[in-house]
PDB file of C-alpha atoms in Angstrom:
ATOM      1  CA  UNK A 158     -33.024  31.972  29.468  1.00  0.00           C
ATOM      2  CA  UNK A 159     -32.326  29.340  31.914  1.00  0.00           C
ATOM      3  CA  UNK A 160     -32.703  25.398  31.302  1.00  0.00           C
ATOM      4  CA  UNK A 161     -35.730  24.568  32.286  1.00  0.00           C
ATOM      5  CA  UNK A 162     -37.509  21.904  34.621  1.00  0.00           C
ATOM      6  CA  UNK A 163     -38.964  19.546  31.345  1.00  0.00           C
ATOM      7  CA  UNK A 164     -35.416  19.932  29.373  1.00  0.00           C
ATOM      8  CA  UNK A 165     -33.468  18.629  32.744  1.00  0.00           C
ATOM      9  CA  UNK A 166     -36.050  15.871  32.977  1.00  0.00           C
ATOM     10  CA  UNK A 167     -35.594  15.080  29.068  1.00  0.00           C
ATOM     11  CA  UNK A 168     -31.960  14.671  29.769  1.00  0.00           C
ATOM     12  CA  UNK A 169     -31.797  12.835  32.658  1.00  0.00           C
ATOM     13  CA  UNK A 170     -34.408  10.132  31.087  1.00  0.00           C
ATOM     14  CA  UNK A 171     -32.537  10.389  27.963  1.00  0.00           C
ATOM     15  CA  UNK A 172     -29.488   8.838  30.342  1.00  0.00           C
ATOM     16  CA  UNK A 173     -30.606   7.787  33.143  1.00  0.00           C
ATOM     17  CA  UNK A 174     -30.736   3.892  31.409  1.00  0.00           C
ATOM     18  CA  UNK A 175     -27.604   4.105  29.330  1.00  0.00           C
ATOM     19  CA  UNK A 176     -24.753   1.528  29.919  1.00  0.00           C
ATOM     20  CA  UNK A 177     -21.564   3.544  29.813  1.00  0.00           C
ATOM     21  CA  UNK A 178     -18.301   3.297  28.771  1.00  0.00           C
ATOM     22  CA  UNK A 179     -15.016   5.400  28.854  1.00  0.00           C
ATOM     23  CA  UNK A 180     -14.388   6.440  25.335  1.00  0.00           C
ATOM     24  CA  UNK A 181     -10.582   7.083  23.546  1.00  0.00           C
ATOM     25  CA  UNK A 182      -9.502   8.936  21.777  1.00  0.00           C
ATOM     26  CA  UNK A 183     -11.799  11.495  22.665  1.00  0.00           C
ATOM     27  CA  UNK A 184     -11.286  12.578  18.999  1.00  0.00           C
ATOM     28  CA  UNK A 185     -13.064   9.671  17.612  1.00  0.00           C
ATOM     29  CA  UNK A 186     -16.024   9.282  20.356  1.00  0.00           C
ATOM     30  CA  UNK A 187     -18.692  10.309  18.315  1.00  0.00           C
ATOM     31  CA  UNK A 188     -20.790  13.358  18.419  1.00  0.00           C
ATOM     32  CA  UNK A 189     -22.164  12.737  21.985  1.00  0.00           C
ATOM     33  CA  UNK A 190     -24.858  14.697  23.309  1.00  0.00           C
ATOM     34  CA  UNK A 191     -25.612  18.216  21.811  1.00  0.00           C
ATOM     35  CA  UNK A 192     -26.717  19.837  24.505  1.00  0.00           C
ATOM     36  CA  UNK A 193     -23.582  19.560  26.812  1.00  0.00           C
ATOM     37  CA  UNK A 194     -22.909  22.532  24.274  1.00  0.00           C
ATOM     38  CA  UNK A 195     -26.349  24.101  24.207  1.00  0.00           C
ATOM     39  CA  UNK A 196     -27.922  23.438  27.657  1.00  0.00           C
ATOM     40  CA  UNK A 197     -24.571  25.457  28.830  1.00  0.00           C
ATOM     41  CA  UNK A 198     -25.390  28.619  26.683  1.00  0.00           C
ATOM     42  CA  UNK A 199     -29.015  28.592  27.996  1.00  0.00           C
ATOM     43  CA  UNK A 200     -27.774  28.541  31.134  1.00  0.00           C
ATOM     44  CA  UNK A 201     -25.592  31.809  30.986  1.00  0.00           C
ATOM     45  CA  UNK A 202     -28.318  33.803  30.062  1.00  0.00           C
ATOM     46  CA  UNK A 203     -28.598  32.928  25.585  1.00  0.00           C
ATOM     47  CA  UNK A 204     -31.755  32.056  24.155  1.00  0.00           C
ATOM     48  CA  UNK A 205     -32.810  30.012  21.599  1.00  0.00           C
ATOM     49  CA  UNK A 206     -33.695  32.168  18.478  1.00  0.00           C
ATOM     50  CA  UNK A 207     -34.257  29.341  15.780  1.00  0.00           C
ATOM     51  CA  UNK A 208     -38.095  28.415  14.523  1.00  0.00           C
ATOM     52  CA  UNK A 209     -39.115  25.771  16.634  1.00  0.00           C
ATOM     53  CA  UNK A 210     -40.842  23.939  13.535  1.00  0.00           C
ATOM     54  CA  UNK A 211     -37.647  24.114  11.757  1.00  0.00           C
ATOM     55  CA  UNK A 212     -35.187  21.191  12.237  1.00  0.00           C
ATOM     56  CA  UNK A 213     -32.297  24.038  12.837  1.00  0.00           C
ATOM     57  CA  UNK A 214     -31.313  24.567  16.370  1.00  0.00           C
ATOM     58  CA  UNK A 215     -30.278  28.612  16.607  1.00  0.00           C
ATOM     59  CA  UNK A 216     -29.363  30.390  20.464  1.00  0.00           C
ATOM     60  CA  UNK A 217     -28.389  33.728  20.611  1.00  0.00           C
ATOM     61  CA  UNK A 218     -26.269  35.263  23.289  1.00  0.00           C
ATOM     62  CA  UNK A 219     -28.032  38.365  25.881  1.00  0.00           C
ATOM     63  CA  UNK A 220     -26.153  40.680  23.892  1.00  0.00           C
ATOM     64  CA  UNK A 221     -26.679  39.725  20.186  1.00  0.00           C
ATOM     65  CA  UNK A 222     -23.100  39.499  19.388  1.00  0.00           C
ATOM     66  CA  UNK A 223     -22.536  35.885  19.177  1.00  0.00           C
ATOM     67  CA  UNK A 224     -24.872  33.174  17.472  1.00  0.00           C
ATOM     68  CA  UNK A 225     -24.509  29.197  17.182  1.00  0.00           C
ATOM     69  CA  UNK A 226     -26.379  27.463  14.811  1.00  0.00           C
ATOM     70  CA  UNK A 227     -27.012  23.552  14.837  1.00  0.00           C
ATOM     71  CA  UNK A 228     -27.968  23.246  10.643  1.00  0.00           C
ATOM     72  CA  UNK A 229     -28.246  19.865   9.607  1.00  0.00           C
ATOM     73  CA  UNK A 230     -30.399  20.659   6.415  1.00  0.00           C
ATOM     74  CA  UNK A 231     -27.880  23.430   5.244  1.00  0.00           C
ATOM     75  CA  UNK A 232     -25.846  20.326   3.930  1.00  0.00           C
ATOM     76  CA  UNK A 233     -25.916  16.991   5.646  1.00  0.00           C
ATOM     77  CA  UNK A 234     -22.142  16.122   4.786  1.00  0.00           C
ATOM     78  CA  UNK A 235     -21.361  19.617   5.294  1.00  0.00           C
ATOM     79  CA  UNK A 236     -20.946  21.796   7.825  1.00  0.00           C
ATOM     80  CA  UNK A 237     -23.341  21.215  10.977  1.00  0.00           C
ATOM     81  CA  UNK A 238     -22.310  23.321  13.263  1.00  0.00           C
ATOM     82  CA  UNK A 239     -22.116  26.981  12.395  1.00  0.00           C
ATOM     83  CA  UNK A 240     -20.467  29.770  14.796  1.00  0.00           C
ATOM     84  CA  UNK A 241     -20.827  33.626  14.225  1.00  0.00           C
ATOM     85  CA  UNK A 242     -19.514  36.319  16.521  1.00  0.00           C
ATOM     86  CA  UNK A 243     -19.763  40.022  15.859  1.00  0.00           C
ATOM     87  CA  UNK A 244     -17.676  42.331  18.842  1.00  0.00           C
ATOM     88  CA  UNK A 245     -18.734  45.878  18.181  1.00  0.00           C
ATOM     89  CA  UNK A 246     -14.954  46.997  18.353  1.00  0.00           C
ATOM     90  CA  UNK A 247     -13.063  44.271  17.044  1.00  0.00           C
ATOM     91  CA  UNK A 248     -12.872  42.025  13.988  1.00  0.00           C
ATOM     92  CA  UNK A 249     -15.651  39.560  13.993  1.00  0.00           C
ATOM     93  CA  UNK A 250     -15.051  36.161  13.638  1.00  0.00           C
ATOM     94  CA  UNK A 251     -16.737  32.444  12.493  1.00  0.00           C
ATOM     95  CA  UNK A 252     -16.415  28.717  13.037  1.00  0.00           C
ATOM     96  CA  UNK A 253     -17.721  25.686  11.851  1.00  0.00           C
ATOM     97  CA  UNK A 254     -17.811  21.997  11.977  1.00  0.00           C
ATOM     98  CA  UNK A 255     -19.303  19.028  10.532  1.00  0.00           C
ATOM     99  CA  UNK A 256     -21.686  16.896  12.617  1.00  0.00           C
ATOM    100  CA  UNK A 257     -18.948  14.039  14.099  1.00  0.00           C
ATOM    101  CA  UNK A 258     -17.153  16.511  16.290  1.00  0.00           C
ATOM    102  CA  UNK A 259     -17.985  15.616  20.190  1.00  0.00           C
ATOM    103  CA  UNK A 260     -19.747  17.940  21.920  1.00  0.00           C
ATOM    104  CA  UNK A 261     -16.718  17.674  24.534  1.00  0.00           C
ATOM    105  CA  UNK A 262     -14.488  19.456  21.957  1.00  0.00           C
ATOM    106  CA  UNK A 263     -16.868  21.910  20.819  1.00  0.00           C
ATOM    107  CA  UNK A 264     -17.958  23.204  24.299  1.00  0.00           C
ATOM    108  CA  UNK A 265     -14.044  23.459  24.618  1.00  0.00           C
ATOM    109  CA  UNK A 266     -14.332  26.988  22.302  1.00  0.00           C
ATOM    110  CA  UNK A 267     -18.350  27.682  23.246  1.00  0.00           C
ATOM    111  CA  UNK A 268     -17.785  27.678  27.054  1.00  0.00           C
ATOM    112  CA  UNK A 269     -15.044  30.774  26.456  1.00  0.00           C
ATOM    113  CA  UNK A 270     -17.567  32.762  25.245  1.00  0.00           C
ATOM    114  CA  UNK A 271     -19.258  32.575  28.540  1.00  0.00           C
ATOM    115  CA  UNK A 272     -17.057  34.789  30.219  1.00  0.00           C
ATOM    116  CA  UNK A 273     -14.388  37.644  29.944  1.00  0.00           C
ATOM    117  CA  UNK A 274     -11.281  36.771  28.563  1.00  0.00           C
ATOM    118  CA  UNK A 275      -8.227  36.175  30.968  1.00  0.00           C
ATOM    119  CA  UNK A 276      -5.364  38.525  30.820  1.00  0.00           C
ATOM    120  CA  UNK A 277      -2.614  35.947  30.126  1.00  0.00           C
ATOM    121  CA  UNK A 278      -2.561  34.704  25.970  1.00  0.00           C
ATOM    122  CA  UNK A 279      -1.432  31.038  25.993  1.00  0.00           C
ATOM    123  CA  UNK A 280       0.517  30.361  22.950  1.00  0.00           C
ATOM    124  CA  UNK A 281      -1.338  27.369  21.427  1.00  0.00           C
ATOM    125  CA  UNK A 282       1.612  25.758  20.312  1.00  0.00           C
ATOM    126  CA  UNK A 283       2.791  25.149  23.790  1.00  0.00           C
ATOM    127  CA  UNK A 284      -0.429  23.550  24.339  1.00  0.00           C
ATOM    128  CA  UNK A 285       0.247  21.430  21.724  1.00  0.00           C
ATOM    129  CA  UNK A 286       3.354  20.495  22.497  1.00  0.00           C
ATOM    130  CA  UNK A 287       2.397  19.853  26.024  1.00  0.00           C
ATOM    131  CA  UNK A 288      -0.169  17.829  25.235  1.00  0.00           C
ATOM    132  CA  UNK A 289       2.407  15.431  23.577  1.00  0.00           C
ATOM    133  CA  UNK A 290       1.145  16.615  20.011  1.00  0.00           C
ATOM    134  CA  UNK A 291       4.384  16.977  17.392  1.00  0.00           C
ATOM    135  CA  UNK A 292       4.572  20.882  16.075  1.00  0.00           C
ATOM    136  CA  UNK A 293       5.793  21.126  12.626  1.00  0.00           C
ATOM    137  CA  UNK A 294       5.569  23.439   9.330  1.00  0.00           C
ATOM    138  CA  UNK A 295       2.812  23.303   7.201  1.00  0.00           C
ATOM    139  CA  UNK A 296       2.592  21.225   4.117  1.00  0.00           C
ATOM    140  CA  UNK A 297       2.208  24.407   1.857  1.00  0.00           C
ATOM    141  CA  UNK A 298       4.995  25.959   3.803  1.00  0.00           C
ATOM    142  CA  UNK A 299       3.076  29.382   4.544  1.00  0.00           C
ATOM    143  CA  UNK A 300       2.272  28.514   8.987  1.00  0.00           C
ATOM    144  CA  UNK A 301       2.240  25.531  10.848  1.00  0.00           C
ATOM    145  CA  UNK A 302       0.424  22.243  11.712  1.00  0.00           C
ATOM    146  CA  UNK A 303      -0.054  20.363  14.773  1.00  0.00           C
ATOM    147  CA  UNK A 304      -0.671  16.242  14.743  1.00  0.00           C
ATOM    148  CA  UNK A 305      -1.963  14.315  17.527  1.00  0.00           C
ATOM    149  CA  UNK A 306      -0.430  11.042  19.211  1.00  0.00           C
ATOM    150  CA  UNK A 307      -2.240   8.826  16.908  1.00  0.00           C
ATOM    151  CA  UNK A 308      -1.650  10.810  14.143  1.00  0.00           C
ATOM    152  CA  UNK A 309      -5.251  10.677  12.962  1.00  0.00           C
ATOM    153  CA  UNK A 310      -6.222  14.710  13.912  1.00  0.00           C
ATOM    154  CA  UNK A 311      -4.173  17.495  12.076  1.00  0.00           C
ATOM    155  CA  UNK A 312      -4.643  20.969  13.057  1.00  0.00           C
ATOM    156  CA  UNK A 313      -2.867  23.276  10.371  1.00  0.00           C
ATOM    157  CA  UNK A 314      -2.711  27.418  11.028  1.00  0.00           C
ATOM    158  CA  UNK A 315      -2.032  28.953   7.605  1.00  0.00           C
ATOM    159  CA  UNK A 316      -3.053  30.780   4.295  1.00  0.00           C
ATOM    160  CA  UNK A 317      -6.131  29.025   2.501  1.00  0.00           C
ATOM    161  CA  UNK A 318      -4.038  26.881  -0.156  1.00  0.00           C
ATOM    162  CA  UNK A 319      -5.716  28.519  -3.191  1.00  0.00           C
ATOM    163  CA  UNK A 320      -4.791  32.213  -1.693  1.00  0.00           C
ATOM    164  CA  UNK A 321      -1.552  32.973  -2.467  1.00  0.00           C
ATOM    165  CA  UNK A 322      -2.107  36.681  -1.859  1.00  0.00           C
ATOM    166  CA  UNK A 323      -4.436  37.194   1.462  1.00  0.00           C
ATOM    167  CA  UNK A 324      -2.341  37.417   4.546  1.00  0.00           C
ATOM    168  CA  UNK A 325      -5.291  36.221   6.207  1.00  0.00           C
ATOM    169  CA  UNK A 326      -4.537  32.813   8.367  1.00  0.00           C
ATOM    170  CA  UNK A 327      -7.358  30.510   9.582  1.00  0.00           C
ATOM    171  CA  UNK A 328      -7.142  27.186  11.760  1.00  0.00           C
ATOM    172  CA  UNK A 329      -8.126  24.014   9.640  1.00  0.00           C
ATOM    173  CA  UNK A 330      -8.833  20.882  12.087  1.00  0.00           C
ATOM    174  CA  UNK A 331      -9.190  17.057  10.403  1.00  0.00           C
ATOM    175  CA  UNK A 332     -10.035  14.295  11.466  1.00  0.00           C
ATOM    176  CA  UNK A 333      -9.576  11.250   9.414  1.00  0.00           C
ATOM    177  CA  UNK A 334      -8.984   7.609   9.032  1.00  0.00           C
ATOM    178  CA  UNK A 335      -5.116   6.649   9.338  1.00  0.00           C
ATOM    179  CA  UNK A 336      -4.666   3.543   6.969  1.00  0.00           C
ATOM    180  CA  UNK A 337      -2.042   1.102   8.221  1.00  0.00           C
ATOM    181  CA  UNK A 338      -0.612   0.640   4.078  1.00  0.00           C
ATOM    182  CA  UNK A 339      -0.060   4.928   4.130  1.00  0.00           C
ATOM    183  CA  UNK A 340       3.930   6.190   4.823  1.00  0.00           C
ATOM    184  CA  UNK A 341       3.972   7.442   7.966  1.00  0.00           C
ATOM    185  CA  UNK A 342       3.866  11.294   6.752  1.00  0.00           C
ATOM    186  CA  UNK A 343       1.087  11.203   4.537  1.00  0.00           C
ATOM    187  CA  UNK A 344      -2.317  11.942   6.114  1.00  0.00           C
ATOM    188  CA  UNK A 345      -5.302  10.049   4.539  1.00  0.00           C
ATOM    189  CA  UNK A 346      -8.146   8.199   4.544  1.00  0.00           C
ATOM    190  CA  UNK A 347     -12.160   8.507   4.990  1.00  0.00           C
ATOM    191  CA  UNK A 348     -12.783  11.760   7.074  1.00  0.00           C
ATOM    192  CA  UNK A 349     -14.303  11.102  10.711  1.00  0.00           C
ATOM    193  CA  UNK A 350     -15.117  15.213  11.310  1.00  0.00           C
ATOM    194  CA  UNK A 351     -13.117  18.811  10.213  1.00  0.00           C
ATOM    195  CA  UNK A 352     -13.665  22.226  11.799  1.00  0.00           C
ATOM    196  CA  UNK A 353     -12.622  26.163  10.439  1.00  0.00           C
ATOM    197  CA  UNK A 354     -12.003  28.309  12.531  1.00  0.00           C
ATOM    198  CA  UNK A 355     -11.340  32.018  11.906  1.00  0.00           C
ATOM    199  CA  UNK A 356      -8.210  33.795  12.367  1.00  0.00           C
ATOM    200  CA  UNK A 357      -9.021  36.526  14.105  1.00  0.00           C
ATOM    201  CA  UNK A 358     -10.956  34.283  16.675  1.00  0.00           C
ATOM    202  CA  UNK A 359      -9.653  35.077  20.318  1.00  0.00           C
ATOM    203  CA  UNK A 360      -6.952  34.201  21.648  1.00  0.00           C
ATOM    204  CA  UNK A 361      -9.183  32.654  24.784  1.00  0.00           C
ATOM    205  CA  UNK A 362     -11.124  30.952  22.438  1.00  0.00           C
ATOM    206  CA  UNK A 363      -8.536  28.856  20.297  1.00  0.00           C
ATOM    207  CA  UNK A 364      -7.355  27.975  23.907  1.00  0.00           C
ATOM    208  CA  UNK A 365     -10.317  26.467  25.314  1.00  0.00           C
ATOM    209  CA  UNK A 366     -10.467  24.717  21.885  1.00  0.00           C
ATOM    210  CA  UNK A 367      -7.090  23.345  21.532  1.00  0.00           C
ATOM    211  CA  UNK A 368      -7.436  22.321  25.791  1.00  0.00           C
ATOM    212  CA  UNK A 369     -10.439  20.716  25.249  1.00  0.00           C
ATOM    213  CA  UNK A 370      -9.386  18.777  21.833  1.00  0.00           C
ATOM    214  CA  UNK A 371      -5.847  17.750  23.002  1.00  0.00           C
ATOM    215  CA  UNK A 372      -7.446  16.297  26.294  1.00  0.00           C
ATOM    216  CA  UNK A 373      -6.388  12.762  27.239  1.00  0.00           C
ATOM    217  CA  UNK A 374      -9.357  12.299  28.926  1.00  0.00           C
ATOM    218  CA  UNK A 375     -11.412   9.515  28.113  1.00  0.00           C
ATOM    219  CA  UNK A 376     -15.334  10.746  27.317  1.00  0.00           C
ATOM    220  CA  UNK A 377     -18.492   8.990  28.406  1.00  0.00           C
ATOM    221  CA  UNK A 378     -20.361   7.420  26.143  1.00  0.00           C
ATOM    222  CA  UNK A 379     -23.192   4.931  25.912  1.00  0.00           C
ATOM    223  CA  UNK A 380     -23.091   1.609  24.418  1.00  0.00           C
ATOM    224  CA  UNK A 381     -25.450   1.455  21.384  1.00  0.00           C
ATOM    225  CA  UNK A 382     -26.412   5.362  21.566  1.00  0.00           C
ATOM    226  CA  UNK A 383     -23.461   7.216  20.036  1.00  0.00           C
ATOM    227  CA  UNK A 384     -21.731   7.135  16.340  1.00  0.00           C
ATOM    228  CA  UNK A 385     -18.332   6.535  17.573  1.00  0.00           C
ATOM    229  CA  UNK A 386     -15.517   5.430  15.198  1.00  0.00           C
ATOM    230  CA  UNK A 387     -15.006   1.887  15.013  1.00  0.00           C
ATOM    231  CA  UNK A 388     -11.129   2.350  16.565  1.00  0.00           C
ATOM    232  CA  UNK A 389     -12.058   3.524  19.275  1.00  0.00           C
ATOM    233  CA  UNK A 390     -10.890   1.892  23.035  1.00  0.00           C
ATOM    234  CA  UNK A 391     -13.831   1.082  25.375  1.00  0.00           C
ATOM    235  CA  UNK A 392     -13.926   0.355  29.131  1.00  0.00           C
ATOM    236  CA  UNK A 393     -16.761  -0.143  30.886  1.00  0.00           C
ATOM    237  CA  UNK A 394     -16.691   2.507  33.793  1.00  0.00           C
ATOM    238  CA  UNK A 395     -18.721   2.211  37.350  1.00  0.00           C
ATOM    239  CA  UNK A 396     -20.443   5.806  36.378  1.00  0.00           C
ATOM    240  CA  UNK A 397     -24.064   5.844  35.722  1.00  0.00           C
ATOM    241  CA  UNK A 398     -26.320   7.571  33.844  1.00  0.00           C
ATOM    242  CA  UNK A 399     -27.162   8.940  36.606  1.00  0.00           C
ATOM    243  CA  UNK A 400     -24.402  10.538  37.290  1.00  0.00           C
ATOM    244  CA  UNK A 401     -23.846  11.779  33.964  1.00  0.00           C
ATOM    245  CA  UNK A 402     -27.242  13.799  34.516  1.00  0.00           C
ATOM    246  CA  UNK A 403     -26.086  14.708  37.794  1.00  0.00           C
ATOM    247  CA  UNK A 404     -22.790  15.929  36.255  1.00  0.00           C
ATOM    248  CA  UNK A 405     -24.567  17.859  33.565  1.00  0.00           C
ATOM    249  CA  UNK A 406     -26.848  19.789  36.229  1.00  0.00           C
ATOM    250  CA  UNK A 407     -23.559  20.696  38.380  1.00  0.00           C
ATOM    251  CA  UNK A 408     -21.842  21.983  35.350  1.00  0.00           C
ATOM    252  CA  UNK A 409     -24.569  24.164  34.393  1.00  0.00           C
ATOM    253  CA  UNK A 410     -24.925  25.582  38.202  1.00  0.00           C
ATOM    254  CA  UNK A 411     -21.100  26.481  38.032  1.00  0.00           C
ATOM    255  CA  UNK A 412     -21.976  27.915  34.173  1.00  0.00           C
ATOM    256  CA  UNK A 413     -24.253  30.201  36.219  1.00  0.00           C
ATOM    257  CA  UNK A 414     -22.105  31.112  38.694  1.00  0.00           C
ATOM    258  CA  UNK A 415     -19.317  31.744  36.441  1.00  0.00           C
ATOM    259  CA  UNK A 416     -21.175  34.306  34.597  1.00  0.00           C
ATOM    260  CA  UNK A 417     -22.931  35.637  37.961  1.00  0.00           C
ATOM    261  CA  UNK A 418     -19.069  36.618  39.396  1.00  0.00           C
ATOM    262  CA  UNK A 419     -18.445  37.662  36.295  1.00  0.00           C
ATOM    263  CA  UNK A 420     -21.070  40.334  35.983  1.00  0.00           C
ATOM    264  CA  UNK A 421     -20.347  41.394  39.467  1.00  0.00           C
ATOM    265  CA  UNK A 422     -16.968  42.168  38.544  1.00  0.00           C
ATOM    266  CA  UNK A 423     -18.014  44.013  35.959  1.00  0.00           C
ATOM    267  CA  UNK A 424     -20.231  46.513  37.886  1.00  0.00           C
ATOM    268  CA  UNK A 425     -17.331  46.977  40.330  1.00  0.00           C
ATOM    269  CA  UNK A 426     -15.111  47.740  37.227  1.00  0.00           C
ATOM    270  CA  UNK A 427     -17.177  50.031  35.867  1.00  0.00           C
ATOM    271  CA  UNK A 428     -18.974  51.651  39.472  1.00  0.00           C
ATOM    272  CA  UNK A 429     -16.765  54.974  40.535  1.00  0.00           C
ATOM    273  CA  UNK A 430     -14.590  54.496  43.710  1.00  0.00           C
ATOM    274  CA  UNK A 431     -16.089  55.680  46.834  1.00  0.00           C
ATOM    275  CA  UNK A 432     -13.087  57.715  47.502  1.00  0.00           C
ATOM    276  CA  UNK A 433     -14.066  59.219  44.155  1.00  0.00           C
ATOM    277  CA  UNK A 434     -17.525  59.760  44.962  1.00  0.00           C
ATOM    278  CA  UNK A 435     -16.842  61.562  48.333  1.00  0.00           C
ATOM    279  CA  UNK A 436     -14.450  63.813  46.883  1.00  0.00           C
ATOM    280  CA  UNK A 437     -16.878  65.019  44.357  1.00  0.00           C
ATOM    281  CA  UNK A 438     -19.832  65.114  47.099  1.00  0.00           C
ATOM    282  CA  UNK A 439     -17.083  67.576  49.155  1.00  0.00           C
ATOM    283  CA  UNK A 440     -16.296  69.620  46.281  1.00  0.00           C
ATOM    284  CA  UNK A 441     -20.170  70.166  45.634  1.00  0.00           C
ATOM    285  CA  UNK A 442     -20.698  70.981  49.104  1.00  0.00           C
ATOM    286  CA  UNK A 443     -18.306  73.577  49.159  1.00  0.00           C
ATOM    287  CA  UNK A 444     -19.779  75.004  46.182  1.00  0.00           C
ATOM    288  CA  UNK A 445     -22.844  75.897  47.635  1.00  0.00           C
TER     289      UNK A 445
END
């Protein structure tokens, strides 16, 4: 189902007011605004499945294969955000993450579900290391972990540490308080958000996850309106809200348009040739 008139309307009065600023780390910015995740699923064509009486947000793609719940009562400290896909001929997969994580970063794995995957397989490491972010082995020796710049987010690829058996790997992303007093190795402190994400998520997917979280890109945010962490950098930028509601309809045109090219490729794919089809029109001719 398309965004609608009245939800456009809601955001852009919901913005239209705010005093911005440009917002680092992007890791520590604060939840932001949900539906830069949700607006962008309802544009390509999901709909919202959840009981609108209940305080649980729930949209459901056109094919039924992928759902993305927004749970707050499930468990408030907990996880918030709750992702479930289901391919019919491959292994299905899940993610989650608690309520801190900006929407930014999340729409960095939601958007890939959007459209086919590409043909080349990034190796995420690379985009780690490209990103500046130091590559290392894992604490419980059995994959490897990835730490940002500030060495606050630590994204470890490995063997649940009580499952010594499974050869079952999953992504584990946290986000935490990095006390000043700590050795430089250890990684501690009050937790700001923390993700899961399944192994046998796509490779397109842990891409558009890893792009999206290792981003030096500063986010918008408005003064007084978001839970950002108190470390965070501000600057106050010349954007409006305004244009953040004018960015936010643009991205959900090209959300459209992406998945319009996308389905037209698709029926050419799967449409026989015309060489094909006059060949078998000749053959039937000269059957008669």
């Amino acid at each position: 189902m398309p965004v609608t008139e009245r939800q456009l309307a809601g955001f852009r009065r919901d913005h239209e007011s705010t005093i911005l600023h440009s917002t680092s780390p992007r890791h520590l910015a604060g939840p932001g605004d949900a539906r830069h995740v949700t607006h962008a699923l309802l544009a390509a064509g999901w709909t919202i499945t959840s009981d609108p009486a209940s305080p649980e947000t729930e949209v459901t793609s056109p094919d039924l294969q992928a759902r993305l719940q927004a749970a707050p009562q499930f468990n408030p400290s907990g996880s918030w955000w709750r992702l479930t896909v289901e391919p019919p001929n491959s292994r299905s997969w899940y993610a989650s993450f608690t309520q801190q994580v900006p929407a930014e970063i999340l729409a960095g794995l939601t958007d890939t579900l959007l459209t086919p995957a590409p043909a080349d397989r990034p190796d995420p490491w690379d985009l780690f290391r490209t990103a500046g972010w130091s590559v290392t082995q894992s604490e419980n020796g059995t994959g490897f972990e990835a730490r940002s710049l500030d060495r606050r987010v630590v994204v470890e690829y490995s063997r649940p540490y009580d499952d010594e058996i499974s050869s079952s790997f999953s992504w584990r992303i946290r986000t935490r308080e990095y006390p000043a007093e700590a050795a430089e190795s250890a990684f501690d402190g009050r937790p700001v958000w923390s993700g899961w994400l399944d192994g046998h998520a796509p490779a397109q997917a842990i891409a558009g996850f890893i792009a999206a979280l290792t981003s030096a890109e500063p986010l918008l945010r408005g003064w007084g309106r978001h839970n950002w962490h108190h470390d965070v950098q501000h600057e106050r930028t010349s954007r409006t809200g305004t244009d953040v509601a004018d960015a936010h309809q643009q991205r959900l045109k090209h959300v459209q348009a992406q998945v319009r090219a996308a389905r037209r490729r698709q029926r050419l794919d799967t449409a026989p040739s015309s060489a094909y089809v006059g060949a078998s029109n000749s053959s039937a001719a000269r059957t008669r």
